[in-house]
Amino acid sequence: MPRRLSVSILVSVVRTSLFRRSVLSRPPVRVAAGTAAAVLAGLGVWAAVAEIGILSRPYPQLAALAAAAVLHPLRRRFPEAVLLLLAALTGLAFCVGPVTAAAAYTVARRTVRARQRARLLVAAAAVVVAGATAAGPWPGPGSAPYGLALGLVLMPTAVIVPGLAGTVHGQQRRLVRALRERGDAAERARRSADSEARTQERSRIAAEMHDLVGHRLSLVSLHAGGLELALERADPELREEAVLVRRTTRDAMRELRQALGVLGPLGRDTGPEALTDATGTRADIESLVAESRAGGVAVRLDWTGPDLDARPAPVRRAVHRVVRESLTNVHRYASAAHVTVTVVHGEGTVRVTVRNGAPPGPAAPAADIGTGRGLAGLRERVELLGGTFDAAPLPSGGFRVDAAVPAEPGDAPVPRRPGAVPEGADEAPGAGGGADVSGRTGAAQTLALALGLGALSVLMALGTLFVYATAPHRHAGPRPLPRVGMTYGEVAAAGVQDNKAVRAAATGHEPPRPAGTAGCVYPFNGATETRPGALTIARYCFDASQRLIAIDRFTVPSVRDATPWEIP
């Protein structure tokens, strides 16, 4: 019956408008589930103690538990007030302890300021002890000292331990959130830098395309001008066509420069590193290797297959860029390591591999450290040609760069590597397996909290049972003394039984019996020798209806045998 009453009260609380406004920010199902779990734990503690039969007033405990069920959903909106009120209810009724523990955990987890959290937990613990001490005589264990003992048992299990657990969990969540935000910011910065590196590489490719196409268009314009002069007298009509071709070529050159100039400066690869028709050939790669050897790096070149002079310029320039960027990184970070440059020219693929071993000692800090985005630019260049690119450290401590470029790129669409985020698109947080991992983590935390609440409830029940079992009860202590008006059965239950020896000692020495006496009882426990030779006897006289009508005490002479050494 009490459990049904508590459930009905809980349902009525959920239906109130104040409850809805207070828990508007959380799913009602989760709020109801948390409150129901805490209330059920409190009912379990109450049932475990009430089953022993040592509670003199068990039902006021349920009333306090119902009030706690009303307050618990408001702990997020009014954390301090709710926790202190629940602590006061815990002092009055021990079964509110699990609800207070759940509230203390939540409040401590959500309170950021350490001093405010410490003051709140100390105040709640003090309220629990004070409330239990004040409620010791009623409805507690029976006295203020035992109420204090009960408060000291409930204080750690209902406030201190869950408060510390909530503090640790809250700090962990805030730390993980800060680390996640920091990691997200670093990831966004990395993607931004990679995007910038790709843009720079595309600008470099645009400059190279300007050189290639511009050279071809210049040749077309030159031949069109020569054709224009040759046809000036021979065929004026064809001369006009030659003039049109020359003008169209000139306009195309201007529009090409304007379009490609948007991507970046066109004169980026000029000077000693200017790309020519020999860029990417075997002689060019050997020249790069020779420059590295002259710089003090032990480099070996392994070339397999024919030269690349017959391959398209984008392929040759990609090979040149891979080798040059890789050797540059070796000069910066592992100048003392051995390096192997491998070029395999097959029928459909040109594979370039640059591999360096681990340096014999710690690398000296380079004076000119690069931006670290050269590999991202190489990846962009190779993948734009439809190839694959991979760069990763080796288990031995070295580094390996591997690029496979199609020998004839063609016009096929550029494949996107698996897991890559499309350019200009932000990676959605929690996509993929993130939701699944978050769900599993939430389930594990819920299970841990349920087990923790169950363990605290068991400790509360055991501690409460110990205090109530050791406290003196109202029926404990010496039996009540017989008084006039009690029945013979009540007097006998109090331990008053007739003794023949005492009766014999009183015969002839007792005072007159009261009027209406039907019989008297002479108990042994009422006979006391007050002085030598005098024995005080108690006499309980009953009327015909077996009601005690008089309790008399009188003295009779006692008989004492002489000791053996006193016998003459």
Coordinates of C-alpha atoms in Angstrom, one line a residue:
M1 CA 0.0 0.0 0.0
P2 CA 2.8 2.6 0.8
R3 CA 4.5 1.8 -2.5
R4 CA 1.3 2.4 -4.5
L5 CA 0.8 5.7 -2.6
S6 CA 4.4 6.8 -3.5
V7 CA 3.9 5.9 -7.2
S8 CA 0.7 7.8 -7.4
I9 CA 2.3 10.9 -5.8
L10 CA 5.2 10.6 -8.3
V11 CA 2.8 10.5 -11.2
S12 CA 0.9 13.5 -10.0
V13 CA 4.1 15.4 -9.6
V14 CA 5.1 14.7 -13.2
R15 CA 1.8 16.1 -14.4
T16 CA 2.3 19.5 -12.7
S17 CA 3.1 22.6 -14.8
L18 CA 6.0 23.6 -12.5
F19 CA 7.6 20.2 -13.2
R20 CA 7.3 20.7 -17.0
R21 CA 8.8 24.2 -16.9
S22 CA 11.7 23.0 -14.7
V23 CA 12.7 20.1 -16.9
L24 CA 11.9 21.7 -20.2
S25 CA 15.6 21.6 -21.2
R26 CA 15.9 17.8 -20.7
P27 CA 13.9 14.9 -22.2
P28 CA 11.0 14.1 -19.8
V29 CA 11.6 10.4 -20.1
R30 CA 15.2 10.8 -18.8
V31 CA 14.0 13.0 -16.0
A32 CA 11.3 10.6 -15.0
A33 CA 13.6 7.7 -15.2
G34 CA 16.2 9.3 -13.0
T35 CA 13.7 10.3 -10.4
A36 CA 12.0 6.9 -10.4
A37 CA 15.3 5.1 -10.0
A38 CA 16.2 7.3 -7.0
V39 CA 12.7 6.9 -5.4
L40 CA 12.8 3.1 -5.9
A41 CA 16.2 3.0 -4.3
G42 CA 14.8 4.9 -1.3
L43 CA 11.8 2.5 -1.1
G44 CA 14.3 -0.4 -1.1
V45 CA 16.1 1.1 1.9
W46 CA 12.9 1.7 3.7
A47 CA 11.6 -1.8 3.0
A48 CA 14.9 -3.3 4.2
V49 CA 14.7 -1.5 7.5
A50 CA 11.0 -1.8 8.0
E51 CA 11.1 -5.6 7.3
I52 CA 13.0 -6.1 10.6
G53 CA 10.2 -4.4 12.6
I54 CA 12.3 -1.9 14.5
L55 CA 10.6 1.2 13.0
S56 CA 8.0 2.6 15.4
R57 CA 6.6 5.0 12.9
P58 CA 7.3 3.8 9.3
Y59 CA 4.7 5.7 7.3
P60 CA 6.0 9.3 8.0
Q61 CA 9.2 8.1 6.2
L62 CA 7.1 7.5 3.0
A63 CA 5.6 11.0 3.3
A64 CA 9.1 12.4 3.3
L65 CA 10.1 10.2 0.3
A66 CA 7.1 11.5 -1.6
A67 CA 8.2 15.1 -0.9
A68 CA 11.7 14.2 -2.1
A69 CA 10.2 12.9 -5.3
V70 CA 8.7 16.3 -5.9
L71 CA 11.9 18.1 -5.3
H72 CA 14.3 15.9 -7.2
P73 CA 13.3 16.9 -10.7
L74 CA 14.0 20.6 -9.8
R75 CA 17.6 20.0 -8.9
R76 CA 18.9 21.5 -12.2
R77 CA 16.8 24.6 -11.9
F78 CA 17.4 25.3 -8.2
P79 CA 20.4 23.2 -7.3
E80 CA 21.4 24.8 -3.9
A81 CA 17.9 25.0 -2.5
V82 CA 16.8 21.5 -3.6
L83 CA 20.0 19.9 -2.3
L84 CA 19.6 21.6 1.2
L85 CA 15.9 20.7 1.4
L86 CA 16.6 17.1 0.4
A87 CA 19.4 17.0 3.1
A88 CA 16.9 18.2 5.7
L89 CA 14.4 15.5 4.6
T90 CA 17.2 12.9 4.8
G91 CA 17.8 13.9 8.4
L92 CA 14.1 13.4 9.2
A93 CA 13.7 10.2 7.1
F94 CA 16.6 7.9 6.2
C95 CA 14.9 6.5 3.1
V96 CA 15.4 9.9 1.4
G97 CA 19.1 9.2 1.3
P98 CA 19.3 7.7 -2.2
V99 CA 17.3 10.7 -3.6
T100 CA 19.7 13.1 -1.9
A101 CA 22.7 11.1 -3.2
A102 CA 21.4 11.4 -6.8
A103 CA 20.9 15.2 -6.3
A104 CA 24.3 15.7 -4.7
Y105 CA 25.9 13.9 -7.6
T106 CA 24.1 16.0 -10.2
V107 CA 24.7 19.3 -8.4
A108 CA 28.4 18.7 -7.8
R109 CA 28.9 17.6 -11.4
R110 CA 27.3 20.8 -12.8
T111 CA 28.8 23.3 -10.3
V112 CA 32.0 24.7 -11.9
R113 CA 33.4 26.8 -9.1
A114 CA 35.2 24.7 -6.6
R115 CA 34.6 26.9 -3.5
Q116 CA 30.9 27.1 -4.2
R117 CA 30.7 23.3 -4.6
A118 CA 32.7 22.7 -1.4
R119 CA 30.5 25.1 0.6
L120 CA 27.4 23.5 -0.7
L121 CA 28.4 20.0 0.1
V122 CA 29.6 20.9 3.6
A123 CA 26.3 22.7 4.3
A124 CA 24.3 19.8 3.0
A125 CA 26.3 17.4 5.2
A126 CA 25.8 19.6 8.2
V127 CA 22.0 19.8 7.6
V128 CA 21.8 16.0 7.4
V129 CA 23.6 15.6 10.7
A130 CA 21.6 18.4 12.4
G131 CA 18.3 17.1 11.1
A132 CA 19.0 13.5 12.1
T133 CA 20.0 14.6 15.6
A134 CA 16.9 16.8 16.0
A135 CA 14.7 13.9 14.8
G136 CA 16.3 11.3 17.0
P137 CA 13.6 11.3 19.7
W138 CA 10.8 11.4 17.1
P139 CA 10.6 9.9 14.5
G140 CA 14.2 8.7 14.7
P141 CA 15.9 5.9 16.6
G142 CA 14.7 7.1 20.0
S143 CA 17.2 9.6 21.4
A144 CA 19.4 12.5 20.2
P145 CA 22.7 10.6 20.5
Y146 CA 21.5 7.8 18.4
G147 CA 20.0 10.3 15.9
L148 CA 23.5 11.9 15.7
A149 CA 24.9 8.5 15.0
L150 CA 22.4 8.0 12.2
G151 CA 23.3 11.4 10.8
L152 CA 27.0 10.5 10.8
V153 CA 26.1 7.3 8.9
L154 CA 23.9 9.1 6.3
M155 CA 26.2 12.0 5.8
P156 CA 29.0 10.2 3.8
T157 CA 26.6 8.0 1.8
A158 CA 24.0 10.6 1.0
V159 CA 26.2 13.7 0.4
I160 CA 30.0 13.3 0.6
V161 CA 30.6 10.2 -1.5
P162 CA 28.2 11.1 -4.3
G163 CA 29.3 14.7 -4.2
L164 CA 32.9 13.7 -4.7
A165 CA 31.9 11.3 -7.5
G166 CA 30.0 14.1 -9.2
T167 CA 32.9 16.5 -8.8
V168 CA 35.3 14.0 -10.4
H169 CA 32.9 13.3 -13.2
G170 CA 32.1 16.9 -13.8
Q171 CA 35.8 17.8 -14.0
Q172 CA 36.5 14.9 -16.3
R173 CA 33.6 16.0 -18.7
R174 CA 34.8 19.6 -18.7
L175 CA 38.4 18.4 -19.4
V176 CA 37.3 16.1 -22.2
R177 CA 35.1 18.8 -23.7
A178 CA 38.1 21.3 -23.6
L179 CA 40.4 18.7 -25.2
R180 CA 37.8 17.9 -27.8
E181 CA 37.3 21.6 -28.6
R182 CA 41.1 22.0 -28.8
G183 CA 41.4 19.0 -31.0
D184 CA 38.6 20.3 -33.3
A185 CA 40.3 23.6 -33.5
A186 CA 43.6 21.9 -34.4
E187 CA 41.8 19.8 -37.0
R188 CA 40.2 22.8 -38.5
A189 CA 43.5 24.6 -38.6
R190 CA 45.1 21.5 -40.2
R191 CA 42.4 21.3 -42.8
S192 CA 42.7 25.1 -43.5
A193 CA 46.5 24.7 -43.9
D194 CA 46.0 21.7 -46.2
S195 CA 43.5 23.7 -48.2
E196 CA 46.0 26.5 -48.5
A197 CA 48.7 24.1 -49.5
R198 CA 46.4 22.7 -52.2
T199 CA 45.6 26.1 -53.4
Q200 CA 49.2 27.1 -53.6
E201 CA 50.0 23.9 -55.5
R202 CA 47.1 24.6 -57.9
S203 CA 48.6 28.1 -58.4
R204 CA 51.9 26.5 -59.2
I205 CA 50.2 24.2 -61.7
A206 CA 48.4 27.2 -63.2
A207 CA 51.8 28.9 -63.7
E208 CA 53.2 25.8 -65.3
M209 CA 50.1 25.5 -67.5
H210 CA 50.5 29.2 -68.5
D211 CA 54.1 28.4 -69.6
L212 CA 53.1 25.4 -71.6
V213 CA 50.0 26.8 -73.2
G214 CA 51.4 30.2 -73.6
H215 CA 54.4 28.7 -75.4
R216 CA 52.2 26.8 -77.8
L217 CA 50.0 29.8 -78.4
S218 CA 53.0 32.0 -79.1
L219 CA 54.1 29.5 -81.7
V220 CA 50.7 29.5 -83.3
S221 CA 50.7 33.3 -83.3
L222 CA 54.2 33.4 -84.8
H223 CA 53.2 31.0 -87.6
A224 CA 50.0 32.9 -88.2
G225 CA 52.0 36.1 -88.6
G226 CA 54.3 34.4 -91.1
L227 CA 51.4 33.0 -93.0
E228 CA 49.9 36.5 -93.0
L229 CA 53.0 38.0 -94.7
A230 CA 53.2 35.2 -97.2
L231 CA 49.6 35.6 -98.3
E232 CA 49.6 39.3 -98.5
R233 CA 50.0 39.3 -102.3
A234 CA 49.3 35.7 -103.1
D235 CA 45.8 35.4 -101.7
P236 CA 44.3 38.4 -99.8
E237 CA 41.2 36.4 -98.7
L238 CA 43.3 33.8 -97.0
R239 CA 45.5 36.5 -95.5
E240 CA 42.4 37.8 -93.6
E241 CA 41.9 34.3 -92.2
A242 CA 45.6 34.3 -91.0
V243 CA 45.0 37.8 -89.4
L244 CA 41.9 36.4 -87.6
V245 CA 44.0 33.4 -86.3
R246 CA 46.7 35.7 -85.1
R247 CA 44.3 38.0 -83.3
T248 CA 42.4 35.1 -81.8
T249 CA 45.6 33.6 -80.5
R250 CA 46.6 37.0 -79.0
D251 CA 43.2 37.3 -77.3
A252 CA 43.5 33.8 -76.0
M253 CA 46.9 34.6 -74.5
R254 CA 45.5 37.6 -72.8
E255 CA 42.4 35.8 -71.4
L256 CA 44.5 32.9 -70.3
R257 CA 46.8 35.2 -68.3
Q258 CA 43.8 37.0 -66.8
A259 CA 42.1 33.7 -65.8
L260 CA 45.2 32.0 -64.4
G261 CA 46.4 35.2 -62.7
V262 CA 43.4 34.9 -60.3
L263 CA 45.0 31.7 -58.8
G264 CA 48.3 33.3 -57.9
P265 CA 51.4 34.9 -59.3
L266 CA 52.5 33.3 -62.6
G267 CA 56.2 33.9 -62.1
R268 CA 56.5 31.6 -59.0
D269 CA 58.8 29.0 -60.6
T270 CA 61.3 31.3 -62.2
G271 CA 65.1 31.7 -61.7
P272 CA 67.3 28.6 -61.1
E273 CA 64.3 26.4 -60.4
A274 CA 62.4 27.4 -63.5
L275 CA 60.7 24.4 -65.2
T276 CA 61.7 23.5 -68.7
D277 CA 61.0 20.8 -71.2
A278 CA 63.8 18.7 -69.5
T279 CA 62.0 18.9 -66.1
G280 CA 61.3 15.4 -64.8
T281 CA 63.6 13.5 -67.2
R282 CA 66.3 11.2 -66.0
A283 CA 69.0 13.9 -66.4
D284 CA 66.9 16.3 -64.3
I285 CA 66.4 13.8 -61.5
E286 CA 70.2 12.9 -61.6
S287 CA 70.9 16.6 -61.3
L288 CA 68.7 16.9 -58.2
V289 CA 70.4 13.9 -56.7
A290 CA 73.9 15.3 -57.5
E291 CA 72.9 18.6 -55.8
S292 CA 71.9 16.7 -52.6
R293 CA 75.1 14.8 -52.6
A294 CA 77.0 18.1 -52.9
G295 CA 75.0 19.3 -49.9
G296 CA 76.3 16.4 -47.7
V297 CA 73.4 13.9 -48.1
A298 CA 74.2 10.3 -49.0
V299 CA 71.7 9.8 -51.9
R300 CA 71.4 6.8 -54.3
L301 CA 69.3 6.8 -57.5
D302 CA 67.7 3.7 -58.9
W303 CA 66.0 4.2 -62.2
T304 CA 64.1 1.4 -63.9
G305 CA 62.6 1.8 -67.4
P306 CA 63.1 4.3 -70.2
D307 CA 63.4 8.0 -69.8
L308 CA 60.4 10.2 -69.3
D309 CA 61.1 12.7 -72.1
A310 CA 58.3 11.2 -74.2
R311 CA 55.7 11.6 -71.4
P312 CA 53.4 14.6 -71.0
A313 CA 54.8 17.6 -69.2
P314 CA 52.4 17.3 -66.2
V315 CA 53.7 13.8 -65.5
R316 CA 57.3 14.8 -65.7
R317 CA 56.8 17.9 -63.5
A318 CA 55.0 15.8 -60.9
V319 CA 57.9 13.4 -60.7
H320 CA 60.3 16.4 -60.4
R321 CA 58.2 18.0 -57.6
V322 CA 58.0 14.7 -55.6
V323 CA 61.8 14.1 -55.8
R324 CA 62.7 17.8 -55.1
E325 CA 60.3 18.2 -52.1
S326 CA 61.3 14.9 -50.6
L327 CA 65.0 15.7 -50.8
T328 CA 64.4 19.1 -49.4
N329 CA 62.7 17.5 -46.3
V330 CA 65.6 15.2 -45.9
H331 CA 68.0 18.2 -45.9
R332 CA 65.9 19.8 -43.2
Y333 CA 65.1 17.0 -40.9
A334 CA 67.5 14.0 -41.6
S335 CA 70.5 15.3 -43.3
A336 CA 72.7 12.5 -41.8
A337 CA 70.5 9.7 -43.0
H338 CA 71.0 7.5 -46.1
V339 CA 68.4 8.2 -48.9
T340 CA 67.2 6.1 -51.8
V341 CA 65.4 7.6 -54.7
T342 CA 63.6 5.0 -56.9
V343 CA 61.9 5.7 -60.2
V344 CA 60.1 2.9 -62.0
H345 CA 58.8 3.8 -65.4
G346 CA 56.3 1.2 -66.5
E347 CA 53.9 1.0 -69.4
G348 CA 51.0 2.8 -67.6
T349 CA 52.4 4.1 -64.4
V350 CA 55.4 6.1 -63.2
R351 CA 56.2 5.2 -59.5
V352 CA 58.5 7.5 -57.5
T353 CA 59.7 6.4 -54.1
V354 CA 62.0 8.4 -51.8
R355 CA 63.0 6.6 -48.7
N356 CA 65.4 7.7 -45.9
G357 CA 66.6 5.8 -42.9
A358 CA 66.7 6.9 -39.4
P359 CA 69.4 9.5 -38.6
P360 CA 72.3 8.2 -36.5
G361 CA 71.6 10.8 -33.8
P362 CA 69.1 13.5 -32.9
A363 CA 68.5 15.8 -35.8
A364 CA 70.0 19.2 -35.4
P365 CA 67.3 22.0 -35.5
A366 CA 67.1 23.4 -38.9
A367 CA 67.5 27.1 -39.3
D368 CA 64.8 27.3 -41.9
I369 CA 61.9 25.1 -41.0
G370 CA 59.3 24.9 -43.7
T371 CA 55.6 25.2 -43.3
G372 CA 55.1 21.4 -43.2
R373 CA 52.5 21.6 -46.0
G374 CA 54.8 20.5 -48.9
L375 CA 53.5 16.9 -48.7
A376 CA 49.9 18.2 -48.9
G377 CA 50.8 20.1 -52.1
L378 CA 52.4 16.9 -53.5
R379 CA 49.3 14.9 -52.7
E380 CA 47.1 17.5 -54.5
R381 CA 49.3 17.5 -57.6
V382 CA 49.5 13.7 -57.8
E383 CA 45.8 13.2 -57.2
L384 CA 44.8 15.8 -59.8
L385 CA 46.6 13.6 -62.3
G386 CA 44.6 10.6 -61.1
G387 CA 47.5 9.0 -59.2
T388 CA 48.0 7.9 -55.6
F389 CA 50.2 9.4 -53.0
D390 CA 51.4 8.1 -49.6
A391 CA 53.8 9.6 -47.0
A392 CA 54.4 8.0 -43.6
P393 CA 57.1 7.3 -41.1
L394 CA 58.8 3.9 -41.1
P395 CA 58.9 1.5 -38.1
S396 CA 62.7 1.8 -38.3
G397 CA 62.6 5.5 -37.7
G398 CA 62.9 6.7 -41.2
F399 CA 60.4 8.2 -43.6
R400 CA 59.0 7.1 -46.9
V401 CA 57.3 9.0 -49.7
D402 CA 55.6 7.0 -52.5
A403 CA 53.8 8.5 -55.5
A404 CA 52.2 6.6 -58.5
V405 CA 51.4 8.8 -61.5
P406 CA 49.6 7.6 -64.6
A407 CA 51.9 7.7 -67.6
E408 CA 49.1 9.2 -69.7
P409 CA 46.7 11.0 -67.3
G410 CA 44.0 11.6 -70.0
D411 CA 40.7 13.3 -69.1
A412 CA 39.4 10.8 -66.4
P413 CA 37.8 12.3 -63.3
V414 CA 40.1 12.7 -60.4
P415 CA 39.5 10.0 -57.8
R416 CA 39.1 11.2 -54.2
R417 CA 41.0 9.2 -51.6
P418 CA 38.9 7.2 -49.1
G419 CA 37.9 9.2 -46.0
A420 CA 38.9 12.5 -47.4
V421 CA 36.7 15.5 -46.7
P422 CA 35.6 17.3 -49.9
E423 CA 37.2 20.7 -50.4
G424 CA 35.0 23.4 -48.9
A425 CA 33.0 21.0 -46.8
D426 CA 33.3 20.8 -43.1
E427 CA 33.5 17.4 -41.4
A428 CA 30.3 16.9 -39.5
P429 CA 31.1 16.2 -35.8
G430 CA 30.0 12.9 -34.6
A431 CA 29.5 11.5 -38.1
G432 CA 30.1 7.8 -38.8
G433 CA 30.9 5.8 -35.7
G434 CA 30.9 8.9 -33.4
A435 CA 27.2 8.5 -32.5
D436 CA 27.6 4.8 -31.8
V437 CA 30.6 5.4 -29.6
S438 CA 28.7 8.2 -27.7
G439 CA 25.8 5.9 -27.3
R440 CA 28.0 3.1 -25.8
T441 CA 29.7 5.6 -23.5
G442 CA 26.3 6.9 -22.3
A443 CA 25.0 3.4 -21.6
A444 CA 28.2 2.5 -19.7
Q445 CA 27.9 5.7 -17.6
T446 CA 24.2 5.0 -16.9
L447 CA 25.1 1.5 -15.8
A448 CA 27.9 2.7 -13.6
L449 CA 25.6 5.3 -12.0
A450 CA 23.0 2.7 -11.3
L451 CA 25.5 0.4 -9.7
G452 CA 26.9 3.2 -7.6
L453 CA 23.4 4.3 -6.4
G454 CA 22.6 0.6 -5.5
A455 CA 25.8 0.3 -3.5
L456 CA 25.2 3.5 -1.6
S457 CA 21.6 2.3 -0.9
V458 CA 22.9 -0.9 0.5
L459 CA 25.4 1.0 2.7
M460 CA 22.6 3.3 3.9
A461 CA 20.3 0.3 4.8
L462 CA 23.1 -1.5 6.7
G463 CA 24.1 1.6 8.6
T464 CA 20.5 2.5 9.5
L465 CA 19.9 -1.1 10.6
F466 CA 22.9 -1.0 12.8
V467 CA 21.9 2.3 14.5
Y468 CA 18.3 1.3 15.0
A469 CA 19.3 -2.2 16.3
T470 CA 21.7 -0.8 18.9
A471 CA 19.4 2.1 20.0
P472 CA 17.2 1.4 23.1
H473 CA 13.6 0.9 22.2
R474 CA 10.5 1.9 24.1
H475 CA 9.9 -1.7 25.1
A476 CA 13.5 -2.3 26.1
G477 CA 15.0 -2.0 29.6
P478 CA 13.6 -3.2 33.0
R479 CA 10.0 -4.4 33.1
P480 CA 7.4 -2.0 34.5
L481 CA 6.8 -2.4 38.3
P482 CA 3.4 -3.8 39.4
R483 CA 0.8 -1.2 40.5
V484 CA -2.6 -1.3 42.0
G485 CA -5.3 -2.1 39.6
M486 CA -3.3 -4.6 37.5
T487 CA -4.6 -8.1 36.9
Y488 CA -3.0 -11.2 38.3
G489 CA -1.8 -12.1 34.8
E490 CA -0.1 -8.7 34.3
V491 CA 1.5 -8.9 37.7
A492 CA 2.8 -12.4 36.9
A493 CA 4.1 -11.2 33.5
A494 CA 6.1 -8.5 35.4
G495 CA 8.0 -11.3 37.2
V496 CA 6.0 -11.5 40.5
Q497 CA 5.6 -15.1 41.4
D498 CA 4.6 -16.7 44.7
N499 CA 7.5 -18.3 46.8
K500 CA 6.7 -20.9 49.5
A501 CA 9.7 -20.0 51.6
V502 CA 8.9 -16.3 51.7
R503 CA 5.2 -17.2 52.5
A504 CA 6.4 -19.4 55.4
A505 CA 8.6 -16.6 56.7
A506 CA 5.7 -14.2 56.6
T507 CA 3.2 -16.5 58.4
G508 CA 2.5 -15.2 61.9
H509 CA 4.5 -12.0 61.3
E510 CA 2.5 -10.2 58.5
P511 CA 0.1 -7.4 59.2
P512 CA -3.6 -7.9 58.7
R513 CA -4.7 -8.3 55.1
P514 CA -6.8 -5.5 53.4
A515 CA -10.6 -5.9 53.4
G516 CA -11.8 -7.9 50.3
T517 CA -8.6 -9.8 49.9
A518 CA -9.1 -13.2 48.3
G519 CA -5.4 -14.2 48.2
C520 CA -1.9 -12.8 48.4
V521 CA 1.4 -13.5 46.6
Y522 CA 4.8 -13.4 48.3
P523 CA 7.5 -13.2 45.7
F524 CA 11.1 -14.1 46.3
N525 CA 12.5 -11.0 44.6
G526 CA 10.6 -8.8 47.0
A527 CA 12.4 -10.3 50.1
T528 CA 15.5 -8.3 51.2
E529 CA 17.6 -8.6 54.3
T530 CA 17.9 -4.9 55.3
R531 CA 19.9 -5.7 58.6
P532 CA 21.0 -8.8 60.4
G533 CA 18.1 -10.7 61.7
A534 CA 15.5 -8.7 59.8
L535 CA 14.0 -9.6 56.4
T536 CA 11.8 -7.2 54.4
I537 CA 9.0 -9.0 52.5
A538 CA 6.7 -7.7 49.8
R539 CA 3.1 -8.8 49.7
Y540 CA 0.7 -8.5 46.7
C541 CA -3.0 -8.9 47.7
F542 CA -5.7 -9.6 45.1
D543 CA -9.5 -9.5 45.3
A544 CA -11.9 -12.0 44.0
S545 CA -11.8 -10.6 40.5
Q546 CA -8.0 -11.1 40.5
R547 CA -7.2 -7.4 40.7
L548 CA -4.3 -6.1 42.7
I549 CA -5.7 -4.1 45.6
A550 CA -2.6 -3.6 47.8
I551 CA 1.2 -3.8 47.9
D552 CA 2.5 -4.1 51.4
R553 CA 6.1 -4.3 52.7
F554 CA 6.9 -5.4 56.2
T555 CA 9.8 -6.9 58.2
V556 CA 9.9 -10.3 59.7
P557 CA 12.7 -11.9 61.8
S558 CA 15.1 -14.0 59.8
V559 CA 16.8 -17.2 60.9
R560 CA 20.5 -17.5 60.4
D561 CA 22.5 -20.8 60.9
A562 CA 25.7 -20.5 62.8
T563 CA 29.0 -21.2 61.0
P564 CA 30.9 -24.4 61.9
W565 CA 33.5 -22.6 63.9
E566 CA 30.8 -20.9 66.0
I567 CA 29.3 -24.2 67.2
P568 CA 30.4 -25.0 70.8

